[in-house]
Short mmCIF file of C-alpha atoms and ligand atoms in Angstrom, two decimals:
data_model
loop_
_atom_site.label_atom_id
_atom_site.label_comp_id
_atom_site.label_asym_id
_atom_site.label_seq_id
_atom_site.Cartn_x
_atom_site.Cartn_y
_atom_site.Cartn_z
CA MET A 1 1.52 66.70 47.47
CA PRO A 2 5.21 65.78 47.67
CA PRO A 3 6.56 63.75 44.79
CA SER A 4 6.64 60.02 45.39
CA ASP A 5 9.63 59.70 43.01
CA ALA A 6 12.64 60.65 45.09
CA SER A 7 14.66 61.31 41.95
CA ALA A 8 12.23 63.95 40.51
CA PRO A 9 13.91 67.36 40.08
CA LEU A 10 13.63 69.50 43.23
CA GLN A 11 12.90 72.81 41.43
CA SER A 12 9.88 71.61 39.51
CA SER A 13 7.92 70.53 42.59
CA PHE A 14 9.08 73.08 45.13
CA PRO A 15 6.01 75.14 46.39
CA SER A 16 5.65 78.54 44.72
CA ASP A 17 4.10 80.29 47.81
CA GLN A 18 7.16 81.96 49.33
CA ARG A 19 5.37 82.97 52.53
CA SER A 20 4.68 79.37 53.49
CA GLY A 21 8.01 78.32 52.02
CA ARG A 22 9.63 76.93 55.22
CA ARG A 23 6.62 74.86 56.31
CA ALA A 24 6.07 73.58 52.79
CA PHE A 25 9.73 72.67 52.44
CA LEU A 26 9.72 70.71 55.71
CA LYS A 27 6.60 68.88 54.58
CA TYR A 28 8.16 68.22 51.18
CA ALA A 29 11.46 67.06 52.61
CA GLY A 30 9.64 64.75 55.03
CA GLY A 31 7.82 63.24 52.06
CA ILE A 32 11.05 62.59 50.21
CA ALA A 33 12.51 61.02 53.30
CA ALA A 34 9.45 58.77 53.63
CA GLY A 35 9.76 57.82 49.96
CA ILE A 36 13.42 56.85 50.12
CA ALA A 37 13.33 55.30 53.58
CA PRO A 38 12.43 51.77 52.37
CA LEU A 39 15.14 51.93 49.68
CA ALA A 40 17.74 53.15 52.16
CA ALA A 41 16.72 50.47 54.69
CA ALA A 42 17.04 47.73 52.07
CA HIS A 43 20.38 49.10 50.98
CA ALA A 44 21.74 49.39 54.52
CA GLN A 45 20.73 45.78 55.12
CA SER A 46 22.54 44.56 51.98
CA THR A 47 25.80 46.29 52.94
CA ALA A 48 25.65 45.65 56.71
CA GLY A 49 28.99 44.55 58.15
CA SER A 50 30.91 45.63 55.05
CA ALA A 51 32.78 48.85 54.39
CA LYS A 52 31.38 48.85 50.89
CA VAL A 53 29.29 51.89 50.00
CA ASP A 54 26.66 51.14 47.40
CA PHE A 55 23.93 53.08 45.63
CA PRO A 56 20.48 52.17 44.39
CA PRO A 57 20.30 51.89 40.58
CA ASP A 58 19.77 55.20 38.76
CA HIS A 59 19.61 53.87 35.20
CA ALA A 60 16.85 52.09 33.30
CA GLN A 61 16.81 48.29 33.27
CA SER A 62 18.21 48.35 29.72
CA GLU A 63 21.56 49.59 31.12
CA ALA A 64 24.25 47.44 32.70
CA SER A 65 24.31 48.04 36.44
CA GLU A 66 27.29 49.96 37.72
CA LYS A 67 29.05 47.86 40.36
CA MET A 68 30.83 49.72 43.12
CA PRO A 69 34.34 48.29 43.66
CA ASP A 70 34.96 46.37 46.86
CA PRO A 71 37.18 48.68 48.93
CA GLY A 72 38.50 45.78 51.01
CA LEU A 73 39.42 46.31 54.63
CA PRO A 74 40.17 49.69 56.21
CA PRO A 75 44.00 50.05 56.04
CA ALA A 76 44.55 49.58 59.77
CA GLU A 77 42.78 46.19 59.65
CA ARG A 78 44.76 44.83 56.69
CA ILE A 79 47.39 42.10 57.12
CA GLY A 80 50.85 43.68 57.59
CA TYR A 81 53.80 42.55 55.45
CA ALA A 82 57.53 42.87 56.02
CA VAL A 83 59.25 42.63 52.64
CA VAL A 84 62.77 41.18 52.80
CA GLY A 85 65.08 42.18 49.93
CA LEU A 86 64.58 45.44 48.07
CA GLY A 87 65.66 44.44 44.57
CA ARG A 88 64.01 44.77 41.17
CA LEU A 89 60.96 42.64 41.87
CA THR A 90 60.19 44.32 45.19
CA VAL A 91 60.67 47.89 43.99
CA GLY A 92 59.17 47.43 40.53
CA ARG A 93 56.20 45.18 41.32
CA LEU A 94 55.58 44.17 44.91
CA LEU A 95 55.56 47.51 46.71
CA PRO A 96 53.23 49.04 44.07
CA ALA A 97 51.04 45.90 44.29
CA LEU A 98 50.89 46.10 48.11
CA ALA A 99 49.74 49.71 47.78
CA GLN A 100 46.80 48.48 45.65
CA CYS A 101 45.86 45.50 47.83
CA LYS A 102 42.52 45.26 49.62
CA TYR A 103 43.46 42.98 52.49
CA SER A 104 47.21 43.61 52.77
CA ARG A 105 49.51 46.50 53.57
CA LEU A 106 53.22 47.14 53.78
CA SER A 107 54.34 47.37 57.42
CA ALA A 108 58.14 46.87 57.37
CA LEU A 109 61.16 46.73 55.07
CA VAL A 110 64.23 44.51 55.51
CA SER A 111 67.37 45.45 53.60
CA GLY A 112 71.16 45.55 53.76
CA ASP A 113 71.03 49.04 52.26
CA ARG A 114 69.59 51.50 54.81
CA ALA A 115 69.61 54.50 52.47
CA LYS A 116 67.54 52.60 49.90
CA ALA A 117 65.16 51.37 52.60
CA GLN A 118 64.74 54.93 53.94
CA LYS A 119 63.93 56.20 50.47
CA LEU A 120 61.28 53.50 49.99
CA ALA A 121 59.93 53.97 53.52
CA ARG A 122 59.36 57.66 52.73
CA GLN A 123 57.65 56.79 49.49
CA TYR A 124 55.32 54.23 51.11
CA GLY A 125 54.68 56.06 54.37
CA LEU A 126 56.61 53.83 56.79
CA ALA A 127 58.30 55.08 59.96
CA GLU A 128 62.06 54.73 60.48
CA GLN A 129 61.45 52.04 63.19
CA SER A 130 59.86 49.83 60.54
CA ILE A 131 63.20 49.34 58.78
CA TYR A 132 65.24 46.23 59.66
CA ASP A 133 68.47 44.79 58.29
CA TYR A 134 69.49 41.15 57.82
CA GLY A 135 71.27 41.17 61.21
CA ASN A 136 68.45 42.51 63.40
CA PHE A 137 65.66 40.86 61.35
CA ASP A 138 64.73 38.50 64.22
CA ALA A 139 63.56 41.51 66.28
CA ILE A 140 60.55 41.52 63.96
CA ALA A 141 59.13 38.96 66.41
CA THR A 142 58.06 41.80 68.71
CA ASN A 143 56.49 43.90 65.94
CA PRO A 144 52.72 43.30 66.05
CA ASP A 145 52.32 45.24 62.80
CA VAL A 146 53.99 42.40 60.87
CA GLN A 147 51.96 39.24 60.35
CA VAL A 148 53.56 37.99 57.11
CA VAL A 149 57.18 38.08 55.94
CA TYR A 150 57.54 38.20 52.14
CA ILE A 151 60.96 36.83 51.10
CA VAL A 152 62.33 38.32 47.88
CA LEU A 153 66.04 37.51 48.20
CA PRO A 154 68.41 35.47 46.00
CA ASN A 155 67.26 31.85 45.98
CA SER A 156 69.96 30.52 48.32
CA MET A 157 68.67 32.82 51.10
CA HIS A 158 65.01 31.72 50.98
CA ALA A 159 65.42 28.82 53.40
CA GLU A 160 67.33 30.78 56.05
CA PHE A 161 64.85 33.68 56.10
CA THR A 162 61.77 31.43 56.00
CA ILE A 163 63.05 29.54 59.02
CA ARG A 164 63.95 32.75 60.88
CA ALA A 165 60.56 34.30 60.06
CA ALA A 166 58.67 31.21 61.26
CA ARG A 167 60.70 31.18 64.50
CA ALA A 168 59.79 34.86 64.92
CA GLY A 169 56.14 33.74 64.81
CA LYS A 170 55.38 35.15 61.37
CA HIS A 171 53.61 33.61 58.36
CA VAL A 172 55.76 33.38 55.22
CA LEU A 173 55.20 34.23 51.58
CA CYS A 174 58.33 33.15 49.69
CA GLU A 175 59.34 33.88 46.11
CA LYS A 176 59.96 31.10 43.59
CA PRO A 177 62.00 28.98 43.33
CA MET A 178 61.23 27.93 46.89
CA ALA A 179 64.90 27.06 47.58
CA ASN A 180 67.98 25.46 46.04
CA SER A 181 67.35 21.87 47.12
CA VAL A 182 64.64 19.43 48.14
CA ALA A 183 66.26 19.20 51.59
CA GLU A 184 65.95 22.99 52.11
CA CYS A 185 62.30 22.93 50.97
CA GLN A 186 61.56 20.21 53.52
CA GLN A 187 63.26 22.20 56.30
CA MET A 188 61.17 25.26 55.41
CA ILE A 189 57.91 23.27 55.52
CA GLN A 190 58.90 21.71 58.83
CA ALA A 191 59.87 25.06 60.39
CA CYS A 192 56.51 26.60 59.45
CA GLN A 193 54.63 23.52 60.67
CA GLN A 194 56.45 23.58 64.00
CA ALA A 195 55.71 27.27 64.45
CA GLN A 196 52.11 26.71 63.26
CA ARG A 197 52.58 29.42 60.66
CA LYS A 198 51.41 29.41 57.04
CA LEU A 199 53.86 29.05 54.16
CA MET A 200 52.93 30.08 50.64
CA ILE A 201 55.13 30.08 47.53
CA ALA A 202 54.56 33.08 45.26
CA TYR A 203 53.43 31.31 42.08
CA ARG A 204 51.79 34.42 40.63
CA SER A 205 50.62 32.63 37.43
CA GLN A 206 48.22 30.50 39.47
CA TYR A 207 46.36 33.69 40.47
CA GLU A 208 46.53 35.43 37.07
CA PRO A 209 43.10 35.85 35.40
CA LEU A 210 44.04 34.55 31.93
CA ALA A 211 45.80 31.47 33.30
CA ARG A 212 42.75 30.84 35.48
CA ALA A 213 40.48 31.16 32.43
CA LEU A 214 42.66 28.61 30.61
CA LEU A 215 42.53 26.31 33.63
CA LYS A 216 38.73 26.51 33.58
CA MET A 217 38.68 25.65 29.85
CA ALA A 218 40.87 22.63 30.53
CA ARG A 219 38.72 21.49 33.45
CA ASP A 220 35.51 22.02 31.45
CA LYS A 221 37.03 19.82 28.69
CA LYS A 222 36.58 22.58 26.13
CA LEU A 223 39.75 21.30 24.43
CA GLY A 224 38.72 17.64 24.85
CA ASP A 225 41.27 15.42 26.60
CA LEU A 226 44.57 17.22 27.15
CA ARG A 227 47.42 15.51 25.27
CA GLU A 228 50.34 17.94 25.03
CA PHE A 229 51.78 21.03 26.67
CA ILE A 230 54.51 22.90 24.79
CA SER A 231 56.22 25.85 26.40
CA ALA A 232 59.32 28.05 26.49
CA ASN A 233 60.46 30.62 28.99
CA SER A 234 63.72 32.27 27.99
CA GLN A 235 65.53 35.58 28.30
CA ASN A 236 68.92 36.94 27.26
CA MET A 237 71.07 37.68 30.32
CA GLY A 238 73.58 40.53 30.66
CA ASP A 239 76.09 41.22 33.48
CA PRO A 240 78.08 37.99 34.16
CA ALA A 241 78.61 39.10 37.79
CA GLN A 242 74.90 39.02 38.78
CA TRP A 243 73.71 36.51 41.39
CA ARG A 244 71.46 34.66 38.87
CA LEU A 245 74.64 33.42 37.14
CA LYS A 246 76.30 32.23 40.39
CA LYS A 247 75.44 28.61 41.16
CA ALA A 248 75.70 28.94 44.95
CA LEU A 249 73.20 31.81 45.04
CA ALA A 250 70.86 30.81 42.20
CA GLY A 251 70.95 27.01 42.54
CA GLY A 252 71.17 26.65 38.75
CA GLY A 253 70.61 28.68 35.61
CA PRO A 254 67.42 29.28 33.62
CA LEU A 255 65.76 26.06 34.88
CA PRO A 256 65.01 27.13 38.50
CA ASP A 257 64.61 30.79 37.53
CA VAL A 258 62.30 30.77 34.49
CA GLY A 259 61.93 27.12 33.42
CA ILE A 260 60.07 26.57 36.70
CA TYR A 261 57.09 28.47 35.22
CA CYS A 262 56.76 25.81 32.48
CA ILE A 263 56.97 22.96 35.02
CA ASN A 264 54.42 24.57 37.30
CA ALA A 265 51.99 25.45 34.48
CA ALA A 266 52.10 21.92 33.03
CA ARG A 267 51.21 20.60 36.48
CA PHE A 268 48.46 23.01 37.47
CA LEU A 269 46.78 23.13 34.04
CA SER A 270 46.70 19.32 33.71
CA GLY A 271 46.02 18.63 37.39
CA GLU A 272 48.47 15.71 37.08
CA GLU A 273 51.95 14.99 38.44
CA PRO A 274 54.79 13.74 36.20
CA VAL A 275 55.94 10.15 36.54
CA GLU A 276 58.94 10.41 34.18
CA VAL A 277 61.39 13.20 33.45
CA GLN A 278 63.99 13.54 30.70
CA GLY A 279 66.35 16.48 30.47
CA GLY A 280 69.19 17.83 28.32
CA ILE A 281 71.47 20.76 28.99
CA VAL A 282 73.43 23.15 26.77
CA ASN A 283 76.60 24.26 28.57
CA ASN A 284 78.69 27.06 27.10
CA GLN A 285 81.60 27.79 29.39
CA ALA A 286 83.37 29.87 26.74
CA ASP A 287 80.77 32.55 27.51
CA PRO A 288 81.63 34.29 30.84
CA ARG A 289 77.92 34.31 31.77
CA PHE A 290 77.74 30.52 31.74
CA ARG A 291 80.86 29.48 33.67
CA GLU A 292 78.75 28.29 36.63
CA VAL A 293 75.24 27.72 35.28
CA GLU A 294 73.81 26.18 32.12
CA GLU A 295 72.95 28.27 29.06
CA SER A 296 69.69 26.41 28.37
CA VAL A 297 67.70 23.32 29.37
CA GLN A 298 65.30 21.22 27.29
CA PHE A 299 63.04 18.76 29.07
CA THR A 300 60.06 16.46 28.72
CA LEU A 301 57.67 15.45 31.50
CA ARG A 302 55.39 12.40 31.11
CA PHE A 303 52.15 12.24 33.10
CA PRO A 304 50.05 9.18 34.06
CA SER A 305 47.28 9.85 31.49
CA GLY A 306 49.79 9.98 28.61
CA PHE A 307 49.77 13.80 28.65
CA THR A 308 53.29 15.18 27.99
CA ALA A 309 55.02 18.51 28.56
CA THR A 310 57.84 19.51 26.20
CA CYS A 311 59.66 22.59 27.42
CA SER A 312 62.68 24.78 26.88
CA SER A 313 64.22 27.41 29.07
CA GLY A 314 67.28 29.50 28.25
CA TYR A 315 69.42 32.47 29.25
CA ASN A 316 70.82 33.24 25.77
CA SER A 317 67.82 33.83 23.55
CA HIS A 318 65.52 36.82 23.30
CA LYS A 319 62.59 36.95 25.75
CA SER A 320 60.07 34.27 24.77
CA GLN A 321 57.34 33.27 27.24
CA PHE A 322 54.66 31.10 25.69
CA LEU A 323 52.68 27.99 26.55
CA ARG A 324 50.34 25.96 24.39
CA LEU A 325 47.90 23.25 25.44
CA GLN A 326 46.75 20.73 22.83
CA GLY A 327 43.71 18.56 23.40
CA THR A 328 41.71 16.10 21.31
CA LEU A 329 39.20 18.84 20.36
CA GLY A 330 41.26 22.01 20.21
CA TRP A 331 44.27 24.01 21.27
CA ALA A 332 44.78 27.05 23.49
CA GLU A 333 47.78 29.23 24.04
CA LEU A 334 49.03 32.02 26.23
CA ASP A 335 51.62 34.07 24.32
CA PRO A 336 53.01 35.76 26.21
CA GLY A 337 51.94 33.59 29.08
CA TYR A 338 54.38 34.31 31.89
CA ALA A 339 54.68 38.11 31.56
CA TYR A 340 53.94 40.55 34.37
CA GLU A 341 51.30 42.18 32.14
CA GLY A 342 50.02 41.95 28.58
CA ASN A 343 49.48 38.18 28.56
CA ARG A 344 47.26 37.05 25.69
CA LEU A 345 44.90 34.05 25.46
CA ARG A 346 43.80 32.47 22.16
CA TYR A 347 42.17 29.15 21.40
CA GLY A 348 41.14 27.28 18.27
CA LEU A 349 38.36 24.72 17.75
CA LEU A 350 36.33 23.23 14.92
CA GLU A 351 32.93 24.96 14.86
CA ASN A 352 30.28 24.03 12.27
CA GLY A 353 32.95 22.38 10.14
CA ARG A 354 35.31 25.37 10.22
CA GLU A 355 38.43 26.09 12.25
CA VAL A 356 37.65 29.12 14.40
CA ILE A 357 40.16 31.02 16.51
CA HIS A 358 38.89 32.93 19.53
CA GLU A 359 40.64 35.61 21.54
CA PRO A 360 38.49 36.23 24.62
CA SER A 361 38.87 39.58 26.32
CA ILE A 362 39.37 39.11 30.04
CA ALA A 363 39.86 42.08 32.35
CA ALA A 364 43.46 42.33 33.48
CA SER A 365 44.21 42.46 37.18
CA ASP A 366 47.60 42.77 38.87
CA GLN A 367 48.64 39.17 39.54
CA PHE A 368 51.00 40.20 42.37
CA MET A 369 48.13 41.98 44.12
CA LEU A 370 45.87 38.93 43.72
CA GLU A 371 48.57 36.60 45.04
CA ILE A 372 49.35 38.78 48.08
CA ASP A 373 45.67 39.30 48.92
CA HIS A 374 45.15 35.53 48.64
CA MET A 375 47.80 35.02 51.33
CA SER A 376 46.14 37.65 53.52
CA GLN A 377 42.73 36.04 53.18
CA CYS A 378 44.27 32.68 54.11
CA VAL A 379 45.74 34.26 57.26
CA ARG A 380 42.49 36.05 58.16
CA GLN A 381 40.30 33.00 57.56
CA ASP A 382 42.83 30.38 58.68
CA ARG A 383 42.83 28.67 55.26
CA LEU A 384 45.61 26.67 53.59
CA PRO A 385 47.16 28.76 50.78
CA HIS A 386 46.46 27.49 47.25
CA THR A 387 50.24 27.25 46.60
CA PRO A 388 51.74 26.09 49.91
CA GLY A 389 55.29 24.88 50.53
CA GLU A 390 54.42 21.42 49.15
CA GLU A 391 53.82 23.01 45.73
CA GLY A 392 57.32 24.51 45.73
CA LEU A 393 58.82 21.26 47.01
CA GLN A 394 57.30 19.27 44.12
CA ASP A 395 58.75 21.68 41.51
CA GLN A 396 62.14 21.39 43.21
CA ARG A 397 61.95 17.57 43.04
CA ILE A 398 61.25 17.86 39.29
CA ILE A 399 64.10 20.37 38.79
CA GLU A 400 66.53 18.01 40.51
CA ALA A 401 65.26 15.09 38.40
CA ILE A 402 65.76 17.10 35.16
CA TYR A 403 69.37 17.90 36.12
CA ALA A 404 69.96 14.28 37.15
CA SER A 405 68.50 13.03 33.85
CA ALA A 406 70.71 15.39 31.82
CA GLN A 407 73.77 14.24 33.71
CA ALA A 408 72.99 10.53 33.55
CA GLY A 409 71.63 10.63 30.00
CA ARG A 410 68.53 8.64 30.91
CA VAL A 411 64.92 8.97 31.97
CA ILE A 412 64.33 9.51 35.71
CA ARG A 413 61.17 8.15 37.31
CA LEU A 414 59.33 10.14 39.95
CA ASP A 415 56.99 8.96 42.71
CA ALA A 416 53.63 10.67 43.00
CA PRO A 417 53.60 13.32 45.73
CA GLY A 418 50.70 13.73 48.13
CA ASN A 419 48.41 16.71 47.72
CA THR A 420 50.49 19.78 46.81
CA ARG A 421 47.79 22.47 46.57
CA GLY A 422 45.31 24.08 48.93
CA PRO A 423 41.74 25.07 48.06
CA GLU A 424 41.14 27.16 44.93
CA PRO A 425 41.78 30.86 45.38
CA GLN A 426 38.52 32.78 45.86
CA GLN A 427 37.98 36.01 44.00
CA GLU A 428 40.16 38.07 46.34
CA GLY A 429 39.97 41.31 44.40
P1 NAD B 1 67.48 41.42 42.52
O1 NAD B 1 68.89 41.06 42.24
O2 NAD B 1 66.92 42.56 41.76
O3 NAD B 1 67.28 41.72 44.08
C1 NAD B 1 67.82 40.89 45.08
C2 NAD B 1 67.91 41.66 46.38
O4 NAD B 1 68.57 40.83 47.34
C3 NAD B 1 68.71 42.95 46.27
O5 NAD B 1 68.08 43.98 46.98
C4 NAD B 1 70.04 42.59 46.92
O6 NAD B 1 70.69 43.69 47.51
C5 NAD B 1 69.62 41.59 47.98
N1 NAD B 1 70.68 40.69 48.40
C6 NAD B 1 70.92 40.32 49.66
N2 NAD B 1 71.96 39.50 49.74
C7 NAD B 1 72.43 39.35 48.49
C8 NAD B 1 73.51 38.64 47.93
N3 NAD B 1 74.32 37.86 48.68
N4 NAD B 1 73.70 38.72 46.61
C9 NAD B 1 72.88 39.44 45.83
N5 NAD B 1 71.83 40.15 46.31
C10 NAD B 1 71.62 40.11 47.63
O7 NAD B 1 66.62 40.10 42.30
P2 NAD B 1 65.05 39.98 42.04
O8 NAD B 1 64.83 39.92 40.57
O9 NAD B 1 64.32 40.98 42.82
O10 NAD B 1 64.78 38.48 42.60
C11 NAD B 1 64.61 38.19 43.98
C12 NAD B 1 63.80 36.91 44.14
O11 NAD B 1 62.54 37.06 43.53
C13 NAD B 1 64.42 35.68 43.48
O12 NAD B 1 64.16 34.55 44.26
C14 NAD B 1 63.69 35.56 42.16
O13 NAD B 1 63.62 34.24 41.66
C15 NAD B 1 62.33 36.07 42.54
N6 NAD B 1 61.65 36.69 41.40
C16 NAD B 1 60.36 36.34 41.14
C17 NAD B 1 59.68 36.93 40.10
C18 NAD B 1 58.24 36.60 39.87
O14 NAD B 1 57.71 36.98 38.83
N7 NAD B 1 57.57 35.94 40.79
C19 NAD B 1 60.32 37.88 39.30
C20 NAD B 1 61.61 38.23 39.59
C21 NAD B 1 62.27 37.64 40.66
#
């Protein structure tokens, strides 16, 4: 009698009569096959249409089930990206993230430095023909391997390359800040609309698991009604010759570069848009780093519900990247909150008459990978990105209002924008 339990050890039930060994084995094997057939059929049905390979449970019900990771699409079916600008962010974060993505793959490099591009092409398995420079970039139009152009250039170049990419028929993922002026942001949106291509701004924090957990707490009213947001994003800059310290290339100093994270977080965590802006600037032209851009900016945003954001962003203090939300029932903070990795969430509430501080453990996931795969899923499923051009435009309007307020020494009022965000990102990973 063959065992009905397909997982029973083979040796213990194998027939002992060696002369009839072959016939007995065939009979035994047939029995096993009959026993596992229903399981296999059920399993095949549950994974039909997906590349995911799964296994029936092999542990008792007392054990947590082992989930097989979603492998995503086979590489050839993933959305192809041309990355424009091979600087620190691209080399250090984006190319490694693209290599981990489930719906996206690197398909071209665009650089003014051919030797660097060749080195990276070798590393990431790209052919020589997949390397472009800023001059021949428009030829990307005839490359069917490229569906999205990811722009990672100095801020002043974002508008030009977004418009050229859209005219080449490609979707665009563009680094923050979207551009150096409201007018440029509007041109970028218009160019993508005209070409019927998607435009997403790479606000990685809106895809980061801890920030999303904090957003859920705020929406679930775990902190009560939100009243205040307090945040800083600062770093101490070196080489005075770098593009971040040149106004024409950077558009400003710490405000558009790192202060933008505070503006964006106050907006997406509260779900409101500011109606009043007040800004102050510290200029320090004696320091060669700050001849063209401010040293630091302090600003307050007022929202319709009475919620306020009080923020600081500087280029002359040690790296500090925190945000804190205060509500009527509790507080929550991310410190660091804007880092590439190692962000930390804590929150405090009164529980049974005692102040209790929680530090939930939430599995880390590469925020660049999540953001890029979100764009790919939007392209595949023809969805509006969660952080489209309108999201970048609204931050740029606020940045300009903060500078105008600092210059005029008064509060600047802002009109409410229309919708600036697309549907919530799904679990892309
Ligand atoms: P980087 O200086 O390291 O790289 C910039 C790249 O642009 C270099 O490869 C450089 O050769 C090229 N380039 C082309 N024309 C140039 C010019 N005229 N002057 C200077 N460089 C020129 O900068 P980065 O840190 O990689 O930043 C690139 C973009 O990415 C910026 O818009 C920045 O705001 C954004 N960024 C975003 C994040 C994030 O976390 N989302 C982090 C860093 C940078």
